[in-house]
Coordinates of C-alpha atoms in Angstrom, one line a residue:
Chain G
M250 CA 78.9 60.6 124.1
K251 CA 77.1 62.9 121.8
H252 CA 78.9 65.8 123.3
T253 CA 82.6 63.8 122.8
L254 CA 81.5 62.9 119.7
R255 CA 80.9 66.8 118.5
C256 CA 84.3 67.4 120.2
S257 CA 86.3 65.0 118.6
L258 CA 84.6 66.3 115.2
V259 CA 86.0 69.6 115.9
V260 CA 89.3 68.5 116.8
A261 CA 89.5 66.8 113.9
L262 CA 88.4 69.4 111.8
A263 CA 90.6 71.9 113.5
A264 CA 93.4 69.3 112.8
V265 CA 92.9 68.9 109.2
T266 CA 92.0 72.8 108.9
F267 CA 95.4 73.5 109.8
F268 CA 97.0 71.1 107.5
A269 CA 94.9 71.6 104.8
C270 CA 95.4 75.3 104.9
K271 CA 98.7 75.3 105.7
P272 CA 100.3 78.2 103.0
D273 CA 102.8 77.4 100.3
P274 CA 106.2 76.9 101.8
V275 CA 107.7 79.8 101.7
D276 CA 111.7 80.3 102.6
P277 CA 111.9 81.5 105.7
D278 CA 114.9 83.2 105.1
P279 CA 115.7 83.8 101.7
T280 CA 119.1 85.1 100.7
P281 CA 118.8 88.6 100.5
T282 CA 119.6 90.5 97.3
N283 CA 120.5 93.5 96.6
P284 CA 117.6 95.1 94.8
V285 CA 119.6 97.7 93.1
N286 CA 122.6 95.6 91.1
P287 CA 123.7 98.2 88.6
P288 CA 126.0 96.8 85.5
G289 CA 129.0 99.0 85.3
P290 CA 128.0 102.2 83.5
V291 CA 127.8 102.0 79.8
I292 CA 130.7 104.1 78.4
P293 CA 129.4 106.4 75.5
T294 CA 131.6 107.4 72.6
G295 CA 130.3 110.6 71.8
S296 CA 128.1 113.5 72.0
A297 CA 128.1 112.7 76.0
I298 CA 129.7 114.5 79.1
G299 CA 131.0 112.3 82.0
I300 CA 130.5 113.7 85.6
S301 CA 132.7 112.1 87.8
F302 CA 131.5 112.6 91.5
E303 CA 134.9 112.7 93.4
N304 CA 134.2 112.5 97.2
F305 CA 136.4 114.4 100.0
V306 CA 136.5 115.3 103.8
G307 CA 138.3 118.8 103.3
N308 CA 141.5 117.7 101.1
D309 CA 141.1 113.8 102.2
S310 CA 139.5 111.3 100.0
L311 CA 136.6 110.3 101.8
I312 CA 137.1 106.5 103.3
L313 CA 133.8 105.0 104.2
D314 CA 134.8 102.7 107.3
Q315 CA 135.1 103.2 111.4
V316 CA 138.0 104.6 111.5
I317 CA 137.9 108.3 113.3
R318 CA 139.6 110.4 110.9
Y319 CA 137.8 113.4 110.3
Q320 CA 137.1 116.4 111.7
N321 CA 133.9 119.4 111.3
A322 CA 134.1 123.0 111.8
N323 CA 133.1 122.7 115.4
G324 CA 135.8 120.1 116.6
D325 CA 134.0 117.0 116.6
S326 CA 136.2 114.2 115.2
F327 CA 134.1 111.6 113.3
C328 CA 133.9 108.3 110.6
V329 CA 131.8 108.4 107.9
E330 CA 130.5 104.7 107.2
E331 CA 127.5 105.8 104.6
Y332 CA 127.4 108.7 102.0
K333 CA 124.7 108.7 99.3
Y334 CA 122.9 111.8 97.6
Y335 CA 120.4 112.2 94.7
I336 CA 121.9 114.2 91.7
S337 CA 118.9 115.5 89.4
N338 CA 117.3 117.8 87.0
I339 CA 120.8 118.4 85.1
S340 CA 121.4 121.0 82.8
F341 CA 124.4 122.4 80.9
T342 CA 124.8 125.9 79.2
D343 CA 127.0 126.1 76.1
N344 CA 129.0 128.9 75.1
L345 CA 125.9 130.7 72.8
G346 CA 123.9 130.8 75.7
N347 CA 121.6 127.5 74.8
T348 CA 120.7 125.5 77.4
W349 CA 120.4 122.0 77.3
Y350 CA 118.7 119.8 80.4
E351 CA 118.8 116.1 80.5
N352 CA 115.5 113.9 80.4
E353 CA 114.8 111.5 82.9
S354 CA 117.7 113.3 85.2
Y355 CA 117.5 111.3 87.9
H356 CA 121.2 109.9 89.8
L357 CA 122.0 108.1 92.9
I358 CA 125.4 109.1 93.7
D359 CA 126.8 106.1 96.6
A360 CA 130.2 106.8 97.7
S361 CA 130.7 102.8 98.1
D362 CA 129.9 102.1 94.5
S363 CA 131.8 103.6 92.5
N364 CA 130.5 103.1 89.0
S365 CA 127.6 105.2 90.7
C366 CA 130.2 108.1 91.1
M367 CA 130.5 108.0 87.6
V368 CA 127.6 109.8 85.9
Y369 CA 127.5 109.8 82.1
V370 CA 124.8 112.7 80.2
D371 CA 124.7 111.4 76.7
N372 CA 122.8 112.3 73.6
M373 CA 123.7 115.5 73.9
P374 CA 124.1 118.1 71.0
A375 CA 127.8 119.1 70.0
G376 CA 128.9 122.0 71.5
T377 CA 131.7 124.1 74.0
Y378 CA 129.6 123.7 77.4
T379 CA 130.6 126.6 80.0
S380 CA 128.5 126.2 83.1
I381 CA 126.3 123.1 85.1
S382 CA 123.1 123.2 86.9
F383 CA 121.8 120.3 88.9
M384 CA 119.3 119.8 91.9
I385 CA 120.9 117.9 95.3
G386 CA 118.0 115.8 95.8
V387 CA 114.5 114.7 94.3
D388 CA 112.2 117.9 93.1
S389 CA 108.7 117.5 94.4
A390 CA 107.0 116.5 91.6
R391 CA 108.5 113.3 91.4
N392 CA 107.5 112.9 95.2
V393 CA 104.3 113.1 94.6
S394 CA 104.0 110.9 91.4
G395 CA 103.6 107.0 92.5
S396 CA 106.0 104.9 92.1
Q397 CA 109.5 105.2 90.3
T398 CA 111.9 103.0 89.1
G399 CA 115.7 103.4 88.5
A400 CA 117.3 105.6 90.6
L401 CA 114.1 106.7 92.3
D402 CA 113.2 102.6 93.0
P403 CA 112.0 103.3 96.5
A404 CA 114.1 99.6 97.7
N405 CA 117.3 102.0 97.1
G406 CA 116.9 103.0 100.8
M407 CA 116.4 106.7 99.9
F408 CA 112.7 106.9 100.7
W409 CA 110.6 107.6 103.6
T410 CA 107.4 105.5 103.3
W411 CA 105.7 107.3 106.5
N412 CA 106.2 110.7 105.7
S413 CA 106.2 109.8 101.9
G414 CA 109.3 111.0 100.0
Y415 CA 112.7 111.1 99.3
I416 CA 115.7 111.5 101.2
M417 CA 117.7 113.8 99.3
A418 CA 120.8 113.0 101.1
K419 CA 122.4 110.9 104.1
I420 CA 125.7 110.7 106.0
E421 CA 126.3 107.9 108.7
G422 CA 128.8 107.8 110.6
R423 CA 130.2 108.1 114.0
S424 CA 131.6 110.8 116.0
P425 CA 133.0 110.5 119.8
S426 CA 130.7 114.0 120.6
S427 CA 127.6 112.2 119.6
T428 CA 125.3 111.3 122.3
S429 CA 123.0 108.5 120.9
S430 CA 123.7 105.0 121.3
F431 CA 127.0 103.6 119.7
N432 CA 128.0 107.0 119.0
L433 CA 126.2 107.1 115.9
M434 CA 126.1 110.3 113.9
I435 CA 123.3 110.0 111.1
Y436 CA 122.1 112.8 108.9
H437 CA 118.9 111.9 106.5
I438 CA 117.8 115.3 104.7
A439 CA 114.7 114.9 103.6
G440 CA 111.3 116.8 102.8
F441 CA 109.9 118.1 99.7
S442 CA 107.6 120.7 100.6
G443 CA 106.7 123.4 102.9
P444 CA 108.8 126.0 104.3
F445 CA 111.3 123.3 105.4
A446 CA 111.6 121.8 101.7
A447 CA 115.3 120.3 101.3
Q448 CA 116.0 120.1 97.5
R449 CA 118.9 122.9 97.0
W450 CA 120.2 124.1 93.5
A451 CA 123.8 123.8 92.7
S452 CA 125.9 125.3 89.7
P453 CA 129.6 125.0 90.6
A454 CA 131.8 127.1 88.2
F455 CA 133.7 126.0 85.4
G456 CA 136.3 128.4 86.2
S457 CA 138.7 128.5 83.1
Y458 CA 137.3 125.1 81.8
N459 CA 135.2 123.8 79.3
A460 CA 133.4 120.9 78.1
V461 CA 134.0 120.4 74.4
V462 CA 131.2 117.8 73.2
T463 CA 131.8 116.2 69.8
T464 CA 130.2 113.5 68.1
N465 CA 133.6 111.5 68.9
T466 CA 134.8 112.5 72.4
V467 CA 133.2 113.0 76.0
P468 CA 134.7 115.1 78.3
T469 CA 135.1 114.3 81.9
I470 CA 134.1 116.9 84.5
H471 CA 135.7 116.1 87.7
M472 CA 133.4 117.5 90.5
K473 CA 134.7 117.5 94.3
C474 CA 131.9 117.4 96.8
D475 CA 133.3 118.1 100.1
V476 CA 131.3 116.5 103.4
S477 CA 132.9 118.8 105.7
E478 CA 130.7 121.6 103.9
W479 CA 127.5 119.5 105.7
F480 CA 128.9 120.9 109.1
K481 CA 129.9 124.9 108.5
T482 CA 128.6 127.5 106.8
P483 CA 126.0 129.3 107.3
N484 CA 125.5 126.7 110.2
I485 CA 128.0 125.0 112.3
I486 CA 126.6 122.0 113.4
D487 CA 127.3 120.4 116.6
V488 CA 127.2 116.5 116.7
S489 CA 127.0 116.9 120.5
S490 CA 123.5 118.9 120.0
V491 CA 122.2 116.9 116.7
S492 CA 123.7 113.5 116.9
V493 CA 120.9 112.0 114.9
W494 CA 118.7 113.6 112.5
N495 CA 116.0 111.7 110.2
T496 CA 112.8 113.8 110.2
A497 CA 111.8 116.9 108.1
G498 CA 111.9 120.3 109.1
A499 CA 114.1 123.1 110.2
Q500 CA 117.3 121.3 111.3
A501 CA 117.2 119.5 108.1
A502 CA 116.8 122.7 105.7
A503 CA 119.8 124.4 107.9
I504 CA 122.0 121.2 106.9
A505 CA 121.1 121.4 103.6
D506 CA 121.8 125.3 103.2
N507 CA 125.3 123.9 104.4
Y508 CA 125.8 121.4 101.9
M509 CA 124.5 123.4 98.7
D510 CA 127.9 124.7 98.4
M511 CA 129.8 121.5 99.0
F512 CA 130.2 120.7 95.1
S513 CA 133.5 122.4 93.1
V514 CA 134.6 121.8 89.7
T515 CA 138.3 120.8 90.2
S516 CA 139.4 119.9 86.3
I517 CA 137.6 119.1 83.2
D518 CA 139.3 116.6 81.0
N519 CA 138.5 117.0 76.9
Chain L
M1492 CA 82.9 57.1 126.1
K1493 CA 86.5 58.7 125.6
R1494 CA 87.5 56.0 123.1
L1495 CA 84.2 56.1 121.1
G1496 CA 84.6 59.8 121.0
I1497 CA 88.1 59.3 119.2
I1498 CA 86.7 56.2 117.2
A1499 CA 84.2 58.6 116.0
G1500 CA 86.6 61.5 115.5
A1501 CA 88.9 59.1 113.1
F1502 CA 85.7 58.2 111.2
A1503 CA 85.3 61.8 110.6
L1504 CA 88.8 62.5 109.9
P1505 CA 88.1 61.4 106.0
F1506 CA 85.1 63.4 105.6
A1507 CA 86.7 66.3 107.0
I1508 CA 89.7 66.6 104.7
V1509 CA 87.5 66.5 101.6
L1510 CA 85.6 69.0 103.2
F1511 CA 88.4 71.2 104.1
V1512 CA 90.6 70.5 100.9
Q1513 CA 87.9 71.6 99.1
S1514 CA 87.3 74.9 101.1
C1515 CA 90.9 75.7 101.1
T1516 CA 90.8 75.8 97.4
I1517 CA 89.1 78.4 95.3
D1518 CA 85.1 78.3 96.3
P1519 CA 83.2 77.1 93.3
D1520 CA 80.9 79.8 94.1
I1521 CA 83.3 82.3 93.3
P1522 CA 84.1 82.6 89.8
D1523 CA 87.7 83.9 88.8
V1524 CA 87.0 84.7 85.2
L1525 CA 86.7 88.6 85.0
S1526 CA 85.5 90.4 81.7
P1527 CA 87.6 93.4 80.9
E1528 CA 84.2 95.3 81.8
D1529 CA 85.0 94.3 85.8
V1530 CA 88.1 95.5 86.1
K1531 CA 87.3 99.0 84.1
F1532 CA 87.5 102.0 86.1
R1533 CA 84.5 104.1 86.2
I1534 CA 83.6 107.4 87.7
P1535 CA 80.3 107.4 89.1
Q1536 CA 77.4 109.5 88.0
G1537 CA 77.8 113.1 90.3
F1538 CA 81.4 112.4 91.5
P1539 CA 84.2 114.8 90.8
Q1540 CA 87.2 114.1 88.4
P1541 CA 89.4 111.5 90.6
S1542 CA 92.9 112.5 91.8
Y1543 CA 94.7 109.3 90.4
D1544 CA 95.3 109.1 86.6
F1545 CA 94.8 105.4 85.7
S1546 CA 95.7 105.8 82.1
L1547 CA 99.1 105.9 83.4
N1548 CA 98.6 102.8 85.1
P1549 CA 95.5 101.0 82.7
V1550 CA 93.9 98.3 84.9
T1551 CA 94.3 94.6 83.0
I1552 CA 92.5 91.5 84.3
D1553 CA 95.9 90.4 84.7
G1554 CA 97.3 93.3 86.9
F1555 CA 94.3 93.3 89.0
K1556 CA 94.5 89.7 90.0
L1557 CA 98.1 90.2 90.3
G1558 CA 97.0 93.2 93.0
R1559 CA 94.5 90.8 94.5
K1560 CA 97.0 88.0 95.3
L1561 CA 99.5 90.9 96.7
F1562 CA 96.7 92.4 98.8
Y1563 CA 95.9 89.1 100.1
D1564 CA 99.6 87.4 100.7
P1565 CA 101.0 87.4 104.5
L1566 CA 104.5 87.3 102.1
L1567 CA 104.6 91.0 102.2
S1568 CA 105.1 90.9 106.1
V1569 CA 108.4 90.3 107.8
D1570 CA 107.4 86.9 109.1
N1571 CA 104.9 86.2 106.6
T1572 CA 102.2 86.3 109.1
I1573 CA 100.3 89.5 108.1
S1574 CA 98.6 90.8 104.8
C1575 CA 97.1 94.1 103.7
G1576 CA 93.7 92.0 104.0
S1577 CA 94.8 91.1 107.7
C1578 CA 93.4 94.5 108.7
H1579 CA 91.3 95.1 105.8
Q1580 CA 88.4 93.2 105.7
Q1581 CA 85.9 93.0 103.0
F1582 CA 82.8 92.1 104.9
V1583 CA 83.3 95.3 106.9
A1584 CA 84.2 97.3 103.9
F1585 CA 87.9 96.7 104.0
A1586 CA 88.3 98.1 107.3
H1587 CA 89.5 96.1 110.7
S1588 CA 86.5 94.8 112.4
E1589 CA 86.4 95.1 116.4
H1590 CA 90.1 96.4 116.6
Q1591 CA 90.9 99.9 117.7
V1592 CA 94.3 99.9 116.3
S1593 CA 96.4 98.1 113.5
H1594 CA 97.8 94.8 114.8
G1595 CA 101.0 93.9 113.6
V1596 CA 103.7 91.0 113.5
G1597 CA 105.0 89.9 116.6
G1598 CA 101.9 90.7 118.3
Q1599 CA 102.5 94.4 118.2
I1600 CA 100.0 96.8 118.0
G1601 CA 100.1 100.7 116.3
T1602 CA 98.6 103.6 116.8
R1603 CA 96.0 104.3 114.3
N1604 CA 92.6 102.4 113.5
A1605 CA 93.1 100.6 110.2
P1606 CA 90.4 102.8 107.4
G1607 CA 88.2 101.0 105.7
L1608 CA 88.9 101.2 101.6
W1609 CA 86.8 103.1 99.3
N1610 CA 87.3 105.4 96.3
L1611 CA 90.6 105.7 96.8
A1612 CA 91.3 107.2 93.5
W1613 CA 89.8 110.3 94.4
H1614 CA 92.2 110.7 97.7
E1615 CA 95.3 113.1 97.1
D1616 CA 96.9 111.9 100.5
F1617 CA 96.5 108.7 102.4
M1618 CA 96.7 108.0 106.3
W1619 CA 95.4 109.8 109.1
D1620 CA 98.3 112.2 108.5
G1621 CA 98.1 112.3 105.1
G1622 CA 101.8 111.6 105.1
I1623 CA 101.6 109.4 101.9
P1624 CA 100.7 111.6 98.8
H1625 CA 99.7 109.2 96.4
I1626 CA 97.9 106.1 96.2
E1627 CA 100.7 103.6 94.9
S1628 CA 103.1 105.2 97.7
Q1629 CA 101.0 103.9 100.2
P1630 CA 101.8 100.3 101.0
L1631 CA 105.4 100.6 101.4
G1632 CA 103.9 102.8 104.7
P1633 CA 102.3 99.2 106.2
I1634 CA 105.0 97.2 104.6
E1635 CA 108.0 99.1 105.9
N1636 CA 106.2 100.1 109.3
P1637 CA 108.0 97.9 112.3
V1638 CA 104.7 97.5 113.9
E1639 CA 102.5 96.8 111.4
M1640 CA 104.5 94.2 108.7
G1641 CA 108.1 95.0 109.5
E1642 CA 109.2 94.1 105.8
T1643 CA 111.3 95.8 103.6
I1644 CA 110.2 96.3 99.9
G1645 CA 113.8 95.1 98.9
N1646 CA 113.0 91.7 101.1
V1647 CA 109.6 91.4 99.3
I1648 CA 111.0 91.7 95.8
A1649 CA 113.6 88.9 97.0
K1650 CA 110.9 86.8 98.1
L1651 CA 108.2 87.3 95.4
E1652 CA 111.4 86.5 93.0
A1653 CA 112.0 83.7 94.8
S1654 CA 108.7 82.2 94.7
A1655 CA 107.3 79.6 92.1
D1656 CA 104.2 81.5 90.8
Y1657 CA 104.9 85.2 90.9
P1658 CA 107.6 86.0 88.2
E1659 CA 105.0 84.5 85.5
L1660 CA 102.0 86.5 87.0
F1661 CA 104.3 89.8 86.7
E1662 CA 104.8 88.6 83.1
A1663 CA 101.2 88.3 82.6
A1664 CA 100.4 92.0 83.9
F1665 CA 103.5 93.6 83.1
G1666 CA 104.8 91.7 79.8
S1667 CA 107.9 90.7 81.6
D1668 CA 109.1 89.0 84.8
T1669 CA 110.7 91.7 86.2
I1670 CA 109.6 92.6 89.8
T1671 CA 110.2 96.1 90.8
T1672 CA 108.7 98.4 93.4
Q1673 CA 106.7 100.1 91.0
R1674 CA 105.0 96.9 89.3
I1675 CA 104.3 95.4 93.1
T1676 CA 102.5 99.2 93.9
Q1677 CA 100.8 99.7 90.4
A1678 CA 99.3 96.3 90.7
I1679 CA 97.9 96.9 94.2
A1680 CA 96.6 100.4 93.2
Q1681 CA 94.8 98.5 90.4
F1682 CA 93.2 96.2 92.7
Q1683 CA 92.5 99.1 95.7
G1684 CA 91.9 101.7 93.2
L1685 CA 88.9 99.5 91.6
M1686 CA 87.1 99.5 95.2
I1687 CA 84.2 101.5 94.4
S1688 CA 81.4 102.7 96.6
D1689 CA 78.5 104.5 94.8
N1690 CA 75.6 102.2 95.1
S1691 CA 74.6 102.6 98.7
K1692 CA 70.8 102.9 99.5
Y1693 CA 71.8 106.7 99.4
D1694 CA 73.3 106.7 96.1
Q1695 CA 70.3 104.6 94.7
A1696 CA 67.6 107.1 96.7
M1697 CA 70.0 109.7 94.7
R1698 CA 69.7 108.3 91.8
G1699 CA 66.0 107.7 92.0
E1700 CA 65.9 104.3 92.2
I1701 CA 64.1 104.0 95.8
S1702 CA 63.2 105.8 98.6
F1703 CA 64.3 106.9 101.8
T1704 CA 62.2 106.1 104.8
P1705 CA 60.9 109.2 106.3
Q1706 CA 63.1 109.2 109.4
E1707 CA 66.3 108.3 107.3
Q1708 CA 65.1 111.5 105.1
Y1709 CA 65.2 113.4 108.4
G1710 CA 68.4 112.3 109.3
L1711 CA 69.6 113.9 105.4
A1712 CA 68.6 117.1 106.0
T1713 CA 70.2 117.0 109.5
F1714 CA 73.6 116.0 107.9
R1715 CA 73.2 118.3 105.4
S1716 CA 73.2 121.3 107.9
K1717 CA 75.1 120.0 110.4
C1718 CA 77.6 117.6 109.5
A1719 CA 78.2 118.1 105.6
S1720 CA 80.9 121.2 106.1
C1721 CA 83.3 118.8 106.9
H1722 CA 81.4 115.4 105.0
P1723 CA 80.3 117.0 101.8
E1724 CA 78.6 114.9 99.4
P1725 CA 79.1 112.4 96.9
L1726 CA 82.7 111.1 98.8
F1727 CA 81.3 112.4 102.2
T1728 CA 85.2 113.6 103.3
D1729 CA 86.3 117.2 102.5
H1730 CA 89.8 115.5 102.3
G1731 CA 91.0 118.1 105.1
F1732 CA 92.6 117.9 108.2
H1733 CA 90.9 119.1 111.2
N1734 CA 91.3 118.8 115.3
N1735 CA 87.8 117.6 116.3
G1736 CA 87.7 118.3 119.8
L1737 CA 89.3 114.6 120.9
P1738 CA 91.2 114.9 124.1
P1739 CA 94.8 113.5 123.2
E1740 CA 94.9 109.9 124.4
P1741 CA 98.3 110.3 127.0
T1742 CA 99.9 107.0 126.4
I1743 CA 100.0 108.2 122.5
M1744 CA 99.8 112.1 122.3
D1745 CA 99.1 111.8 118.8
A1746 CA 100.1 115.1 116.9
G1747 CA 98.4 113.9 113.9
R1748 CA 99.4 115.9 110.8
M1749 CA 101.8 118.4 112.6
M1750 CA 104.3 114.9 112.5
I1751 CA 104.5 115.4 108.8
T1752 CA 104.5 119.0 108.4
A1753 CA 106.1 120.1 111.6
N1754 CA 103.8 123.1 111.7
P1755 CA 102.4 123.8 115.2
A1756 CA 99.2 124.8 113.2
D1757 CA 99.2 121.2 112.4
S1758 CA 98.6 119.6 115.9
M1759 CA 95.9 116.9 116.7
K1760 CA 94.6 117.3 113.1
F1761 CA 93.5 113.8 111.7
K1762 CA 91.8 113.6 107.9
T1763 CA 88.7 113.6 107.2
P1764 CA 87.3 110.5 107.1
S1765 CA 84.6 109.6 104.4
L1766 CA 81.4 108.3 106.0
R1767 CA 80.5 106.0 103.5
N1768 CA 80.3 102.4 105.3
I1769 CA 80.3 104.2 108.5
A1770 CA 77.7 102.0 110.2
V1771 CA 79.8 98.8 109.3
T1772 CA 83.3 100.3 109.8
G1773 CA 83.8 100.9 113.6
P1774 CA 85.4 101.6 115.9
Y1775 CA 85.7 105.1 115.1
M1776 CA 88.0 108.3 115.0
H1777 CA 91.9 107.9 114.5
D1778 CA 92.3 105.8 117.4
G1779 CA 88.9 103.7 117.4
R1780 CA 88.4 104.8 120.8
F1781 CA 84.7 105.1 119.8
T1782 CA 82.6 101.8 119.4
T1783 CA 79.0 103.2 118.6
L1784 CA 77.9 105.9 116.2
T1785 CA 75.9 107.0 119.2
Q1786 CA 79.5 107.6 121.3
C1787 CA 80.3 109.3 118.3
L1788 CA 77.6 111.8 117.6
N1789 CA 77.7 112.3 121.7
H1790 CA 81.3 113.6 121.5
Y1791 CA 80.1 116.4 119.2
S1792 CA 76.9 117.2 120.7
G1793 CA 78.1 117.0 124.2
G1794 CA 79.9 120.4 124.6
N1795 CA 83.1 118.9 126.1
M1796 CA 85.4 119.8 123.3
Y1797 CA 89.0 119.4 123.9
Q1798 CA 89.9 123.5 124.0
S1799 CA 93.1 123.8 121.9
A1800 CA 94.3 126.5 119.5
T1801 CA 94.2 124.0 116.6
L1802 CA 90.7 122.9 117.3
D1803 CA 88.3 123.5 114.5
T1804 CA 86.6 127.2 115.1
A1805 CA 83.2 125.4 113.9
L1806 CA 83.4 122.8 116.8
T1807 CA 84.6 125.1 119.6
N1808 CA 81.4 124.7 121.2
G1809 CA 80.5 121.4 119.7
I1810 CA 77.4 120.9 117.8
P1811 CA 74.4 120.7 119.5
L1812 CA 71.9 117.6 118.5
T1813 CA 68.6 116.6 119.7
A1814 CA 68.2 113.0 120.7
V1815 CA 65.5 113.0 117.8
E1816 CA 68.2 114.4 115.5
K1817 CA 70.8 111.9 116.5
S1818 CA 68.4 109.0 115.9
D1819 CA 67.8 110.1 112.4
L1820 CA 71.6 111.1 112.0
I1821 CA 72.3 107.4 112.8
A1822 CA 69.4 106.0 110.5
F1823 CA 70.7 108.1 107.5
L1824 CA 74.0 107.2 108.2
G1825 CA 72.9 103.4 108.0
T1826 CA 72.0 104.0 104.3
L1827 CA 75.7 104.4 103.2
T1828 CA 76.8 100.9 103.5
D1829 CA 77.2 100.0 99.9
Y1830 CA 76.7 95.6 100.0
T1831 CA 77.8 95.5 96.4
L1832 CA 81.0 96.5 97.4
I1833 CA 81.0 94.5 100.4
E1834 CA 79.9 91.5 98.1
D1835 CA 81.6 92.5 95.3
T1836 CA 83.4 88.7 94.8
K1837 CA 86.2 90.1 92.8
F1838 CA 87.7 91.4 95.8
K1839 CA 87.3 88.4 97.7
E1840 CA 90.5 86.3 98.8
Q1841 CA 90.9 83.5 95.8

């Protein structure tokens, strides 16, 4: 009897504990919201340069879908479903040799978001600019400086959490040559330090063009980005042997060596 | 008899409700009133300069409280079951009591032993393999690890935005109700960064406030001659990576630091853990394979080091220890338990 009474007490207590301690209701399936919801770009009226990142595969505009329509230097056919890269540390040099560096210069280009492909570098001094330099990826300092915001918010999906650091560039698609499940072809290029650091500098030549900045004109640089460069010089990528790559190391660095010359200036509108 | 029991249970019910409703609200013994002094980051006497610069993330009462709420909130996991505090329990200096490796959502288990948390502002990198180079980036590791909390930080933000209370807590801590990865992790850094261990018996003895027993004193001498090269005072870690001769567990084959650097010279190296609070933070080693300090010392002294190219040269033949030295060492290691940290009410779940 005494024992039963004690048991009942325990049961009652357990039941009450369960109900009393039930946590505040949390929506088990909250509506997913895109953490990055940029408004349209604010188009400056002067003292700025616009860079229009225009993504291609060879001479064809990049289309993101599952139609196998492209071919790489190795002869593997493929499609592209996602294509993103960081552009950082942009600087311009003018015809007098002065170099101007953009402050907080971090931009995430997402081929599926046309707003992100149009970058305005503003508050520039007036002048005639004859060259550009930028980093493909994120410098090592920002990789080790704690949580960042804006383009560098880890919620943008361009951040590794177990081997912390930014994905400099990523391409996701499919290829009949792939040996992975669903014929996936996925290259996430990252690693910010050591011998296989994957940041690369690019200085695509302006050729015969200049970007003339005045207080009331905004030149636009048309910057072609050719996806096919990921797969060729100096390292031919064979999709059947490297179908998915998402760790730092020699393979990532080899692909970064390939794509470092994927940018070219096709024209500049003044 | 059975019926009597049920009746007794029914009588007990109202009493139980009163009892437990009370216990589930704020414990009246724990004042949730914090003073600016309570949340002031300080550098203990004799400690080096910290790696983390709190001037870039000044600790405030509201920021600390937000960090504490996030630390103990299972909302950070994909099925709202696992919080940071699930595997980091204050009564064992924020280690995971009696668990060899981390336990995660859906009953999954990981491959590494959840470490205790203290003096984190002095660490340049985190995790057993050093894969995370900053205290603010650290929470993203377990939050997004599929066998730990299994969530994405984007979803965490969405859940916090949809909650009834968080937006105003972010407003109080950061001046607006915008919820970002940076604010979440900076709040958690304010909370975790203040977990300072500097008041163990060892610390009090070093400050001349109390004395060691003779055995503890002998243990300290042995420690300084045989252990301190990798576990130097006052932090009791060199923050380096070493292969300490543990045979690899065949079901895991954990390459340790090499998984981060891709450098074969880092194979089977793991970060040196601080030995503060070591008596209460078992199981031990990166995979929790040892349950007692005696087992740890037997590994180092046994001469059965797993020989490999990356074995620390100081450990090729192990560290000879007599039975007396071992018991002295264990007595000394016991003086590193910091009850001030373990009992500090400001770190308790509110």
